[in-house]
Amino acid sequence: MRTLTGALLLSVSLLILSVRLSVSVCVDGVSDTEGVLGKPMKLTCILCMKREDIKAETHVSWSYVQDGEEIPIFVYDNGPRELDSPLKGRLTWRGSKDLQDISLGITNITRNDSGTYHCQVLRRFDFDSFTPSVTILRVIKLEVKDRASLDPTALYSEIMMYVLLVFLTLWLLVEMVYCYRKISKSDEMAQDAVYS
């Protein structure tokens, strides 16, 4: 009885601990590096830094590198703001309110959009007597193509789906024949029993 009670208490304790430790998860994302001519695209920039219990001031800046020169294109400083640049009028804020996701959208991709983009975040944390700051830079190299490249994973998945469909259909057919024979045999045995 003691071991059962101990095991039950241990299980309940572990359950409570796991529920307490489970929090929302943020995963640093990697941006697509291929855009399709004339289509919209999202430049993904996700920087996970837990900030619920710590006050932090966040400044985001996006820039485009053209001929070795860095051209500012977008900032988030108390709100999203598009800057004068060759991309003006085609940029949209695609980030989250908590500024973990600070992604940027580009509409109507052109060949001139190919190149290197910088996503830079400056976070100043506010502790009682100490205000450290962290600056993180993500580099995204974008290549614009006429058509989207064929994704081998999607191709393999589609092939496997059709193979499974054929296999499952054949298996179902075999099962139906087996069941039909079993039912026929049982009917024959029942009729023989009636006439005997």
GROMACS .gro file of C-alpha atoms in nm:
model
  196
    1MET     CA    1   0.000   0.000   0.000
    2ARG     CA    2   0.288   0.236   0.081
    3THR     CA    3   0.454   0.183  -0.256
    4LEU     CA    4   0.127   0.247  -0.437
    5THR     CA    5   0.072   0.573  -0.245
    6GLY     CA    6   0.434   0.676  -0.303
    7ALA     CA    7   0.410   0.604  -0.674
    8LEU     CA    8   0.083   0.797  -0.696
    9LEU     CA    9   0.233   1.099  -0.514
   10LEU     CA   10   0.541   1.088  -0.737
   11SER     CA   11   0.325   1.074  -1.051
   12VAL     CA   12   0.111   1.367  -0.937
   13SER     CA   13   0.423   1.568  -0.845
   14LEU     CA   14   0.579   1.506  -1.186
   15LEU     CA   15   0.253   1.599  -1.358
   16ILE     CA   16   0.231   1.928  -1.167
   17LEU     CA   17   0.597   2.002  -1.237
   18SER     CA   18   0.560   1.933  -1.610
   19VAL     CA   19   0.251   2.154  -1.632
   20ARG     CA   20   0.432   2.430  -1.446
   21LEU     CA   21   0.738   2.408  -1.671
   22SER     CA   22   0.540   2.402  -1.993
   23VAL     CA   23   0.545   2.752  -2.139
   24SER     CA   24   0.500   2.881  -2.488
   25VAL     CA   25   0.793   2.796  -2.708
   26CYS     CA   26   0.959   3.030  -2.954
   27VAL     CA   27   1.189   2.892  -3.221
   28ASP     CA   28   1.441   3.109  -3.403
   29GLY     CA   29   1.333   3.082  -3.764
   30VAL     CA   30   1.532   3.068  -4.081
   31SER     CA   31   1.404   3.278  -4.368
   32ASP     CA   32   1.335   3.155  -4.717
   33THR     CA   33   1.614   3.267  -4.945
   34GLU     CA   34   1.429   3.227  -5.273
   35GLY     CA   35   1.166   3.465  -5.404
   36VAL     CA   36   0.947   3.419  -5.712
   37LEU     CA   37   0.924   3.707  -5.957
   38GLY     CA   38   0.599   3.904  -5.910
   39LYS     CA   39   0.491   3.713  -5.597
   40PRO     CA   40   0.487   3.825  -5.231
   41MET     CA   41   0.757   3.701  -4.992
   42LYS     CA   42   0.821   3.700  -4.620
   43LEU     CA   43   1.171   3.771  -4.493
   44THR     CA   44   1.156   3.575  -4.168
   45CYS     CA   45   1.348   3.707  -3.871
   46ILE     CA   46   1.258   3.551  -3.536
   47LEU     CA   47   1.465   3.624  -3.228
   48CYS     CA   48   1.350   3.446  -2.914
   49MET     CA   49   1.424   3.632  -2.595
   50LYS     CA   50   1.197   3.579  -2.297
   51ARG     CA   51   1.066   3.917  -2.185
   52GLU     CA   52   0.741   3.859  -1.997
   53ASP     CA   53   0.888   3.928  -1.656
   54ILE     CA   54   1.157   4.178  -1.763
   55LYS     CA   55   1.089   4.519  -1.907
   56ALA     CA   56   1.273   4.571  -2.235
   57GLU     CA   57   1.295   4.842  -2.495
   58THR     CA   58   1.323   4.701  -2.847
   59HIS     CA   59   1.441   4.874  -3.165
   60VAL     CA   60   1.429   4.689  -3.497
   61SER     CA   61   1.596   4.799  -3.818
   62TRP     CA   62   1.591   4.636  -4.160
   63SER     CA   63   1.836   4.729  -4.432
   64TYR     CA   64   1.923   4.623  -4.784
   65VAL     CA   65   2.285   4.599  -4.901
   66GLN     CA   66   2.332   4.730  -5.255
   67ASP     CA   67   2.677   4.765  -5.412
   68GLY     CA   68   2.838   4.738  -5.069
   69GLU     CA   69   2.623   5.019  -4.927
   70GLU     CA   70   2.369   4.947  -4.654
   71ILE     CA   71   2.035   5.118  -4.727
   72PRO     CA   72   1.785   5.139  -4.436
   73ILE     CA   73   1.441   5.021  -4.553
   74PHE     CA   74   1.226   4.967  -4.241
   75VAL     CA   75   1.232   5.037  -3.867
   76TYR     CA   76   1.020   4.941  -3.569
   77ASP     CA   77   1.055   5.198  -3.292
   78ASN     CA   78   0.728   5.229  -3.095
   79GLY     CA   79   0.556   5.105  -3.412
   80PRO     CA   80   0.639   4.994  -3.766
   81ARG     CA   81   0.764   5.256  -4.012
   82GLU     CA   82   0.870   5.217  -4.375
   83LEU     CA   83   1.163   5.432  -4.486
   84ASP     CA   84   1.241   5.596  -4.820
   85SER     CA   85   1.417   5.328  -5.022
   86PRO     CA   86   1.391   5.147  -5.357
   87LEU     CA   87   1.144   4.910  -5.182
   88LYS     CA   88   0.912   5.185  -5.051
   89GLY     CA   89   0.545   5.102  -5.094
   90ARG     CA   90   0.605   4.726  -5.112
   91LEU     CA   91   0.707   4.652  -4.751
   92THR     CA   92   0.473   4.537  -4.474
   93TRP     CA   93   0.535   4.455  -4.108
   94ARG     CA   94   0.479   4.080  -4.055
   95GLY     CA   95   0.607   4.063  -3.697
   96SER     CA   96   0.435   3.988  -3.369
   97LYS     CA   97   0.324   4.227  -3.094
   98ASP     CA   98   0.577   4.087  -2.845
   99LEU     CA   99   0.858   4.154  -3.099
  100GLN     CA  100   0.988   3.799  -3.091
  101ASP     CA  101   0.895   3.770  -3.459
  102ILE     CA  102   1.020   4.078  -3.645
  103SER     CA  103   0.961   3.957  -4.000
  104LEU     CA  104   0.906   4.178  -4.301
  105GLY     CA  105   0.691   4.117  -4.608
  106ILE     CA  106   0.774   4.227  -4.962
  107THR     CA  107   0.497   4.240  -5.223
  108ASN     CA  108   0.548   4.204  -5.597
  109ILE     CA  109   0.910   4.080  -5.590
  110THR     CA  110   1.131   4.216  -5.870
  111ARG     CA  111   1.477   4.110  -5.989
  112ASN     CA  112   1.621   4.422  -5.821
  113ASP     CA  113   1.514   4.278  -5.483
  114SER     CA  114   1.782   4.008  -5.505
  115GLY     CA  115   2.063   4.068  -5.260
  116THR     CA  116   2.148   4.078  -4.892
  117TYR     CA  117   1.909   4.196  -4.620
  118HIS     CA  118   2.004   4.273  -4.261
  119CYS     CA  119   1.761   4.230  -3.975
  120GLN     CA  120   1.904   4.401  -3.666
  121VAL     CA  121   1.753   4.413  -3.318
  122LEU     CA  122   1.866   4.619  -3.022
  123ARG     CA  123   1.711   4.525  -2.689
  124ARG     CA  124   1.776   4.718  -2.370
  125PHE     CA  125   1.668   4.531  -2.060
  126ASP     CA  126   1.559   4.730  -1.757
  127PHE     CA  127   1.665   4.586  -1.423
  128ASP     CA  128   1.666   4.783  -1.098
  129SER     CA  129   2.025   4.904  -1.112
  130PHE     CA  130   2.153   4.753  -1.435
  131THR     CA  131   2.043   4.806  -1.796
  132PRO     CA  132   2.227   4.569  -2.029
  133SER     CA  133   2.166   4.578  -2.402
  134VAL     CA  134   2.190   4.309  -2.667
  135THR     CA  135   2.230   4.365  -3.041
  136ILE     CA  136   2.164   4.079  -3.279
  137LEU     CA  137   2.211   4.084  -3.656
  138ARG     CA  138   2.062   3.831  -3.898
  139VAL     CA  139   2.173   3.821  -4.261
  140ILE     CA  140   1.934   3.698  -4.531
  141LYS     CA  141   2.055   3.648  -4.887
  142LEU     CA  142   1.760   3.665  -5.125
  143GLU     CA  143   1.764   3.528  -5.479
  144VAL     CA  144   1.474   3.609  -5.711
  145LYS     CA  145   1.380   3.342  -5.969
  146ASP     CA  146   1.125   3.321  -6.249
  147ARG     CA  147   0.965   3.008  -6.100
  148ALA     CA  148   0.979   2.840  -5.763
  149SER     CA  149   1.229   2.556  -5.741
  150LEU     CA  150   1.089   2.208  -5.708
  151ASP     CA  151   1.105   2.098  -5.348
  152PRO     CA  152   1.232   1.736  -5.336
  153THR     CA  153   1.061   1.679  -5.001
  154ALA     CA  154   0.722   1.764  -5.150
  155LEU     CA  155   0.790   1.537  -5.447
  156TYR     CA  156   0.890   1.243  -5.220
  157SER     CA  157   0.585   1.305  -5.002
  158GLU     CA  158   0.353   1.299  -5.300
  159ILE     CA  159   0.509   0.976  -5.433
  160MET     CA  160   0.477   0.812  -5.090
  161MET     CA  161   0.115   0.924  -5.066
  162TYR     CA  162   0.028   0.754  -5.397
  163VAL     CA  163   0.221   0.438  -5.303
  164LEU     CA  164   0.033   0.422  -4.973
  165LEU     CA  165  -0.301   0.480  -5.146
  166VAL     CA  166  -0.237   0.193  -5.388
  167PHE     CA  167  -0.114  -0.035  -5.108
  168LEU     CA  168  -0.408   0.045  -4.880
  169THR     CA  169  -0.658  -0.001  -5.164
  170LEU     CA  170  -0.512  -0.342  -5.246
  171TRP     CA  171  -0.510  -0.437  -4.877
  172LEU     CA  172  -0.874  -0.330  -4.843
  173LEU     CA  173  -0.964  -0.535  -5.151
  174VAL     CA  174  -0.791  -0.845  -5.010
  175GLU     CA  175  -0.971  -0.796  -4.677
  176MET     CA  176  -1.307  -0.762  -4.852
  177VAL     CA  177  -1.250  -1.084  -5.051
  178TYR     CA  178  -1.139  -1.264  -4.733
  179CYS     CA  179  -1.446  -1.145  -4.540
  180TYR     CA  180  -1.677  -1.231  -4.830
  181ARG     CA  181  -1.539  -1.585  -4.845
  182LYS     CA  182  -1.565  -1.626  -4.470
  183ILE     CA  183  -1.929  -1.506  -4.471
  184SER     CA  184  -2.012  -1.735  -4.770
  185LYS     CA  185  -1.854  -2.032  -4.594
  186SER     CA  186  -2.045  -1.955  -4.276
  187ASP     CA  187  -2.373  -1.928  -4.475
  188GLU     CA  188  -2.301  -2.265  -4.639
  189MET     CA  189  -2.233  -2.423  -4.299
  190ALA     CA  190  -2.556  -2.275  -4.164
  191GLN     CA  191  -2.754  -2.409  -4.461
  192ASP     CA  192  -2.594  -2.754  -4.423
  193ALA     CA  193  -2.685  -2.752  -4.054
  194VAL     CA  194  -3.046  -2.664  -4.138
  195TYR     CA  195  -3.081  -2.944  -4.395
  196SER     CA  196  -2.908  -3.208  -4.189
   0.00000   0.00000   0.00000
